[in-house]
Amino acid sequence: MVNGIRAPFERFTQQEPATSNAAAPADHGFPTGRGMAFAAQFAGVYLNFSPEDAASRSGKLAAFLAAGMDPQMGWDGYGKLSAVAIQPYDIEVSDAHNAVVSVAFQSGPRRMILTVPIYYSGDPGGRFAVSGRPAILPAPAPADVPQAAGPETDDAAAAELKPQLEGFFKEYASGDTAGLQRYVAAGKSLPSFGGAFTFSQLKEVVVPVGGATREIQAVVVWAVPNGTATPSPDATDPAAVGGTLEQAYRLTVEKQGDKWFVADIRGGGRSVG
């Protein structure tokens, strides 16, 4: 009876295709990275037009279009459009030769999406062409981000850290290597802005409860040069430096002796509270 039961089971399992659960490649062999780059470059030309540059635009578009396509791609020569922040966004591949690329862009206050049908020749030259009319769509709205709870904070450590961090960020901005090293943990070294900004204010420090090594968050206000005036050393006059810019950072700090030192600095994460 054991053999009688096992034989049909073995025949059943042997007859199943070996790749029955394997998904077919989503890109069908289409070079998605190069295709998205091609479409984004096309979008940079297509999405910017005015009557004054109609002839120039059609000449630039010719480098992207399949034979026989409208050299202005549906534009009648009137009106103006401008786009910035043009980036590849997504791609939908139909087969080894055809795909529709979505390109994100900004025009005025609006984020939008341009879809571009493209064809890939597949020959040794690996050529692309825009194979159909593009379409503009609204971009998705910003995501709803739920409020995150802040950590339990250590106010005493924050008070100890604040003067150290103020000194650190001042030297971090100025590019004084020797000065910066006074605030950096032993055995560590950090690059600096080299004078690109001027430290203005340490606006906020969040220090969670912990041991001698902690990851903290700091909000720093940089003075931004206006390109004509020389920033004042203490950056107390906004008109003299052109403006200010708030930035958020995460820092790893270590207590060595009775002082805190910076071991690492990175961009800030999600806002809390």
Short mmCIF file of N, CA, C and O in Angstrom, two decimals, residues 125-207:
data_model
loop_
_atom_site.label_atom_id
_atom_site.label_comp_id
_atom_site.label_asym_id
_atom_site.label_seq_id
_atom_site.Cartn_x
_atom_site.Cartn_y
_atom_site.Cartn_z
N GLY A 125 23.28 48.70 -31.54
CA GLY A 125 23.38 50.09 -31.18
C GLY A 125 22.53 50.48 -29.98
O GLY A 125 22.76 51.52 -29.36
N GLY A 126 21.53 49.65 -29.66
CA GLY A 126 20.66 49.93 -28.52
C GLY A 126 19.96 51.26 -28.62
O GLY A 126 19.99 52.07 -27.70
N ARG A 127 19.28 51.51 -29.77
CA ARG A 127 18.67 52.82 -29.99
C ARG A 127 17.25 52.91 -29.43
O ARG A 127 16.53 51.91 -29.39
N PHE A 128 16.86 54.14 -29.06
CA PHE A 128 15.52 54.42 -28.57
C PHE A 128 14.86 55.46 -29.47
O PHE A 128 15.54 56.23 -30.15
N ALA A 129 13.53 55.49 -29.43
CA ALA A 129 12.78 56.54 -30.10
C ALA A 129 11.47 56.74 -29.36
O ALA A 129 10.89 55.79 -28.83
N VAL A 130 11.00 58.00 -29.33
CA VAL A 130 9.66 58.27 -28.83
C VAL A 130 8.69 57.76 -29.88
O VAL A 130 8.77 58.12 -31.06
N SER A 131 7.77 56.88 -29.48
CA SER A 131 6.95 56.15 -30.46
C SER A 131 5.48 56.55 -30.44
O SER A 131 4.68 55.99 -31.19
N GLY A 132 5.11 57.52 -29.61
CA GLY A 132 3.71 57.94 -29.56
C GLY A 132 3.59 59.28 -28.86
O GLY A 132 4.59 59.84 -28.39
N ARG A 133 2.39 59.80 -28.78
CA ARG A 133 2.18 61.10 -28.15
C ARG A 133 2.31 60.98 -26.64
O ARG A 133 1.71 60.10 -26.02
N PRO A 134 3.01 61.92 -26.02
CA PRO A 134 3.07 61.94 -24.56
C PRO A 134 1.74 62.41 -23.96
O PRO A 134 0.87 62.92 -24.67
N ALA A 135 1.60 62.26 -22.65
CA ALA A 135 0.43 62.73 -21.93
C ALA A 135 0.86 63.28 -20.58
O ALA A 135 1.72 62.69 -19.91
N ILE A 136 0.26 64.42 -20.19
CA ILE A 136 0.54 65.01 -18.89
C ILE A 136 -0.58 64.64 -17.91
O ILE A 136 -1.76 64.72 -18.25
N LEU A 137 -0.19 64.22 -16.72
CA LEU A 137 -1.12 63.81 -15.67
C LEU A 137 -0.75 64.52 -14.37
O LEU A 137 0.42 64.88 -14.16
N PRO A 138 -1.72 64.72 -13.47
CA PRO A 138 -1.35 65.27 -12.16
C PRO A 138 -0.53 64.26 -11.37
O PRO A 138 -0.78 63.05 -11.44
N ALA A 139 0.42 64.75 -10.62
CA ALA A 139 1.22 63.86 -9.77
C ALA A 139 0.44 63.51 -8.51
O ALA A 139 -0.48 64.23 -8.12
N PRO A 140 0.76 62.41 -7.86
CA PRO A 140 0.09 62.08 -6.60
C PRO A 140 0.27 63.18 -5.57
O PRO A 140 1.31 63.85 -5.53
N ALA A 141 -0.74 63.38 -4.74
CA ALA A 141 -0.65 64.37 -3.66
C ALA A 141 0.36 63.89 -2.61
O ALA A 141 0.69 62.70 -2.55
N PRO A 142 0.88 64.81 -1.79
CA PRO A 142 1.80 64.39 -0.72
C PRO A 142 1.15 63.37 0.20
O PRO A 142 -0.06 63.39 0.44
N ALA A 143 1.96 62.45 0.70
CA ALA A 143 1.45 61.41 1.61
C ALA A 143 1.03 62.02 2.93
O ALA A 143 1.58 63.04 3.38
N ASP A 144 0.03 61.41 3.57
CA ASP A 144 -0.38 61.79 4.91
C ASP A 144 0.56 61.11 5.91
O ASP A 144 0.60 59.88 6.01
N VAL A 145 1.34 61.91 6.62
CA VAL A 145 2.33 61.38 7.56
C VAL A 145 1.76 61.47 8.98
O VAL A 145 1.51 62.58 9.47
N PRO A 146 1.54 60.35 9.65
CA PRO A 146 1.03 60.41 11.02
C PRO A 146 2.07 61.01 11.96
O PRO A 146 3.27 60.88 11.74
N GLN A 147 1.59 61.67 12.99
CA GLN A 147 2.49 62.30 13.95
C GLN A 147 3.23 61.22 14.73
O GLN A 147 2.64 60.24 15.18
N ALA A 148 4.54 61.41 14.87
CA ALA A 148 5.36 60.44 15.60
C ALA A 148 5.63 60.95 17.01
O ALA A 148 5.85 62.15 17.22
N ALA A 149 5.60 60.05 17.96
CA ALA A 149 5.87 60.42 19.35
C ALA A 149 7.35 60.69 19.55
O ALA A 149 8.21 59.97 19.02
N GLY A 150 7.67 61.70 20.29
CA GLY A 150 9.06 62.02 20.57
C GLY A 150 9.62 61.12 21.66
O GLY A 150 8.87 60.53 22.45
N PRO A 151 10.95 61.04 21.77
CA PRO A 151 11.56 60.20 22.81
C PRO A 151 11.51 60.88 24.17
O PRO A 151 11.28 62.08 24.28
N GLU A 152 11.73 60.09 25.23
CA GLU A 152 11.91 60.68 26.56
C GLU A 152 13.23 61.44 26.55
O GLU A 152 14.27 60.90 26.17
N THR A 153 13.19 62.71 26.92
CA THR A 153 14.37 63.55 26.77
C THR A 153 15.12 63.74 28.07
O THR A 153 14.57 63.63 29.16
N ASP A 154 16.41 64.07 27.91
CA ASP A 154 17.32 64.30 29.04
C ASP A 154 17.70 65.78 29.00
O ASP A 154 18.63 66.18 28.27
N ASP A 155 16.99 66.60 29.75
CA ASP A 155 17.22 68.05 29.72
C ASP A 155 18.59 68.43 30.27
O ASP A 155 19.22 69.39 29.80
N ALA A 156 19.07 67.70 31.25
CA ALA A 156 20.38 68.01 31.84
C ALA A 156 21.49 67.78 30.81
O ALA A 156 22.39 68.61 30.65
N ALA A 157 21.41 66.68 30.07
CA ALA A 157 22.41 66.41 29.04
C ALA A 157 22.31 67.43 27.92
O ALA A 157 23.32 67.85 27.35
N ALA A 158 21.08 67.85 27.58
CA ALA A 158 20.89 68.85 26.53
C ALA A 158 21.56 70.17 26.92
O ALA A 158 22.19 70.83 26.08
N ALA A 159 21.44 70.54 28.20
CA ALA A 159 22.08 71.77 28.67
C ALA A 159 23.60 71.67 28.60
O ALA A 159 24.29 72.65 28.28
N GLU A 160 24.15 70.49 28.89
CA GLU A 160 25.59 70.28 28.78
C GLU A 160 26.05 70.33 27.33
O GLU A 160 27.11 70.84 27.00
N LEU A 161 25.22 69.77 26.45
CA LEU A 161 25.59 69.65 25.04
C LEU A 161 25.50 70.96 24.27
O LEU A 161 26.26 71.19 23.33
N LYS A 162 24.57 71.83 24.66
CA LYS A 162 24.30 73.00 23.84
C LYS A 162 25.53 73.85 23.55
O LYS A 162 25.82 74.16 22.39
N PRO A 163 26.33 74.26 24.56
CA PRO A 163 27.53 75.06 24.24
C PRO A 163 28.55 74.31 23.39
O PRO A 163 29.22 74.90 22.53
N GLN A 164 28.68 73.01 23.62
CA GLN A 164 29.59 72.22 22.80
C GLN A 164 29.13 72.18 21.34
O GLN A 164 29.93 72.32 20.42
N LEU A 165 27.83 72.00 21.15
CA LEU A 165 27.30 71.93 19.79
C LEU A 165 27.39 73.28 19.08
O LEU A 165 27.64 73.34 17.87
N GLU A 166 27.18 74.35 19.81
CA GLU A 166 27.31 75.68 19.20
C GLU A 166 28.74 75.89 18.69
O GLU A 166 28.96 76.39 17.58
N GLY A 167 29.72 75.50 19.51
CA GLY A 167 31.10 75.59 19.07
C GLY A 167 31.38 74.68 17.89
O GLY A 167 32.08 75.06 16.94
N PHE A 168 30.84 73.46 17.96
CA PHE A 168 31.04 72.51 16.87
C PHE A 168 30.50 73.05 15.55
O PHE A 168 31.20 73.05 14.52
N PHE A 169 29.26 73.52 15.55
CA PHE A 169 28.65 73.98 14.30
C PHE A 169 29.31 75.24 13.76
O PHE A 169 29.40 75.43 12.55
N LYS A 170 29.81 76.09 14.64
CA LYS A 170 30.54 77.28 14.18
C LYS A 170 31.79 76.88 13.41
O LYS A 170 32.05 77.39 12.31
N GLU A 171 32.55 75.93 13.96
CA GLU A 171 33.76 75.48 13.27
C GLU A 171 33.43 74.58 12.08
O GLU A 171 34.15 74.59 11.08
N TYR A 172 32.35 73.83 12.18
CA TYR A 172 31.90 72.97 11.07
C TYR A 172 31.59 73.82 9.85
O TYR A 172 31.85 73.43 8.70
N ALA A 173 31.02 75.01 10.07
CA ALA A 173 30.71 75.90 8.97
C ALA A 173 31.95 76.59 8.43
O ALA A 173 32.15 76.70 7.22
N SER A 174 32.82 77.04 9.32
CA SER A 174 33.95 77.87 8.91
C SER A 174 35.04 77.09 8.19
O SER A 174 35.74 77.62 7.34
N GLY A 175 35.20 75.82 8.57
CA GLY A 175 36.26 75.03 7.94
C GLY A 175 37.58 75.08 8.68
O GLY A 175 38.61 74.65 8.16
N ASP A 176 37.57 75.61 9.90
CA ASP A 176 38.78 75.63 10.72
C ASP A 176 39.02 74.22 11.26
O ASP A 176 38.40 73.81 12.24
N THR A 177 39.93 73.49 10.64
CA THR A 177 40.15 72.09 10.98
C THR A 177 40.58 71.92 12.43
O THR A 177 40.06 71.05 13.15
N ALA A 178 41.53 72.73 12.87
CA ALA A 178 42.02 72.61 14.24
C ALA A 178 40.92 72.96 15.23
O ALA A 178 40.75 72.30 16.27
N GLY A 179 40.14 74.01 14.92
CA GLY A 179 39.05 74.40 15.80
C GLY A 179 37.97 73.34 15.86
O GLY A 179 37.44 73.05 16.93
N LEU A 180 37.66 72.74 14.72
CA LEU A 180 36.63 71.71 14.67
C LEU A 180 37.03 70.48 15.49
O LEU A 180 36.21 69.88 16.18
N GLN A 181 38.31 70.13 15.43
CA GLN A 181 38.77 68.92 16.10
C GLN A 181 38.60 68.99 17.61
O GLN A 181 38.51 67.96 18.28
N ARG A 182 38.51 70.19 18.16
CA ARG A 182 38.31 70.34 19.61
C ARG A 182 36.95 69.81 20.05
O ARG A 182 36.75 69.51 21.22
N TYR A 183 36.02 69.70 19.11
CA TYR A 183 34.66 69.26 19.43
C TYR A 183 34.36 67.86 18.91
O TYR A 183 33.27 67.35 19.12
N VAL A 184 35.35 67.23 18.28
CA VAL A 184 35.15 65.91 17.68
C VAL A 184 35.73 64.84 18.59
O VAL A 184 36.79 65.03 19.20
N ALA A 185 35.04 63.71 18.69
CA ALA A 185 35.47 62.62 19.56
C ALA A 185 36.86 62.13 19.18
O ALA A 185 37.24 62.14 18.00
N ALA A 186 37.59 61.68 20.16
CA ALA A 186 38.94 61.17 19.94
C ALA A 186 38.92 60.03 18.93
O ALA A 186 38.06 59.14 19.00
N GLY A 187 39.85 60.07 17.99
CA GLY A 187 39.93 59.03 16.98
C GLY A 187 39.02 59.24 15.79
O GLY A 187 39.02 58.43 14.85
N LYS A 188 38.24 60.32 15.81
CA LYS A 188 37.33 60.61 14.70
C LYS A 188 37.78 61.88 13.98
O LYS A 188 38.45 62.74 14.55
N SER A 189 37.37 61.99 12.71
CA SER A 189 37.58 63.23 11.96
C SER A 189 36.38 63.45 11.07
O SER A 189 35.80 62.49 10.54
N LEU A 190 35.98 64.70 10.90
CA LEU A 190 34.80 65.03 10.11
C LEU A 190 35.14 66.14 9.12
O LEU A 190 35.89 67.07 9.45
N PRO A 191 34.59 66.06 7.90
CA PRO A 191 34.77 67.16 6.95
C PRO A 191 33.93 68.36 7.38
O PRO A 191 33.09 68.25 8.27
N SER A 192 34.16 69.51 6.73
CA SER A 192 33.40 70.71 7.09
C SER A 192 32.89 71.39 5.83
O SER A 192 33.21 71.01 4.71
N PHE A 193 32.11 72.47 6.03
CA PHE A 193 31.60 73.25 4.89
C PHE A 193 32.66 74.14 4.28
O PHE A 193 32.48 74.64 3.17
N GLY A 194 33.73 74.41 4.99
CA GLY A 194 34.80 75.22 4.45
C GLY A 194 34.38 76.64 4.11
O GLY A 194 34.87 77.22 3.14
N GLY A 195 33.47 77.20 4.91
CA GLY A 195 33.07 78.59 4.70
C GLY A 195 31.88 78.79 3.79
O GLY A 195 31.50 79.94 3.52
N ALA A 196 31.26 77.72 3.31
CA ALA A 196 30.09 77.87 2.42
C ALA A 196 28.92 78.51 3.15
O ALA A 196 28.13 79.23 2.54
N PHE A 197 28.80 78.25 4.46
CA PHE A 197 27.76 78.86 5.29
C PHE A 197 28.43 79.48 6.53
O PHE A 197 29.60 79.24 6.81
N THR A 198 27.62 80.25 7.26
CA THR A 198 28.06 80.80 8.54
C THR A 198 27.06 80.35 9.60
O THR A 198 25.85 80.43 9.36
N PHE A 199 27.56 79.87 10.73
CA PHE A 199 26.66 79.45 11.80
C PHE A 199 25.92 80.66 12.37
O PHE A 199 26.53 81.68 12.71
N SER A 200 24.60 80.54 12.49
CA SER A 200 23.79 81.62 13.04
C SER A 200 23.20 81.26 14.40
O SER A 200 23.29 82.04 15.34
N GLN A 201 22.59 80.06 14.49
CA GLN A 201 21.89 79.72 15.74
C GLN A 201 21.69 78.22 15.85
O GLN A 201 21.43 77.55 14.85
N LEU A 202 21.80 77.73 17.07
CA LEU A 202 21.38 76.37 17.38
C LEU A 202 19.97 76.49 17.93
O LEU A 202 19.76 76.89 19.08
N LYS A 203 18.98 76.18 17.11
CA LYS A 203 17.59 76.46 17.44
C LYS A 203 16.98 75.42 18.36
O LYS A 203 16.14 75.74 19.21
N GLU A 204 17.38 74.16 18.19
CA GLU A 204 16.75 73.10 18.99
C GLU A 204 17.71 71.94 19.15
O GLU A 204 18.46 71.60 18.23
N VAL A 205 17.70 71.33 20.33
CA VAL A 205 18.48 70.11 20.60
C VAL A 205 17.56 69.12 21.30
O VAL A 205 16.93 69.46 22.30
N VAL A 206 17.46 67.92 20.76
CA VAL A 206 16.67 66.86 21.38
C VAL A 206 17.63 65.74 21.77
O VAL A 206 18.26 65.12 20.91
N VAL A 207 17.74 65.50 23.08
CA VAL A 207 18.67 64.50 23.60
C VAL A 207 17.88 63.42 24.33
O VAL A 207 17.29 63.68 25.38
#
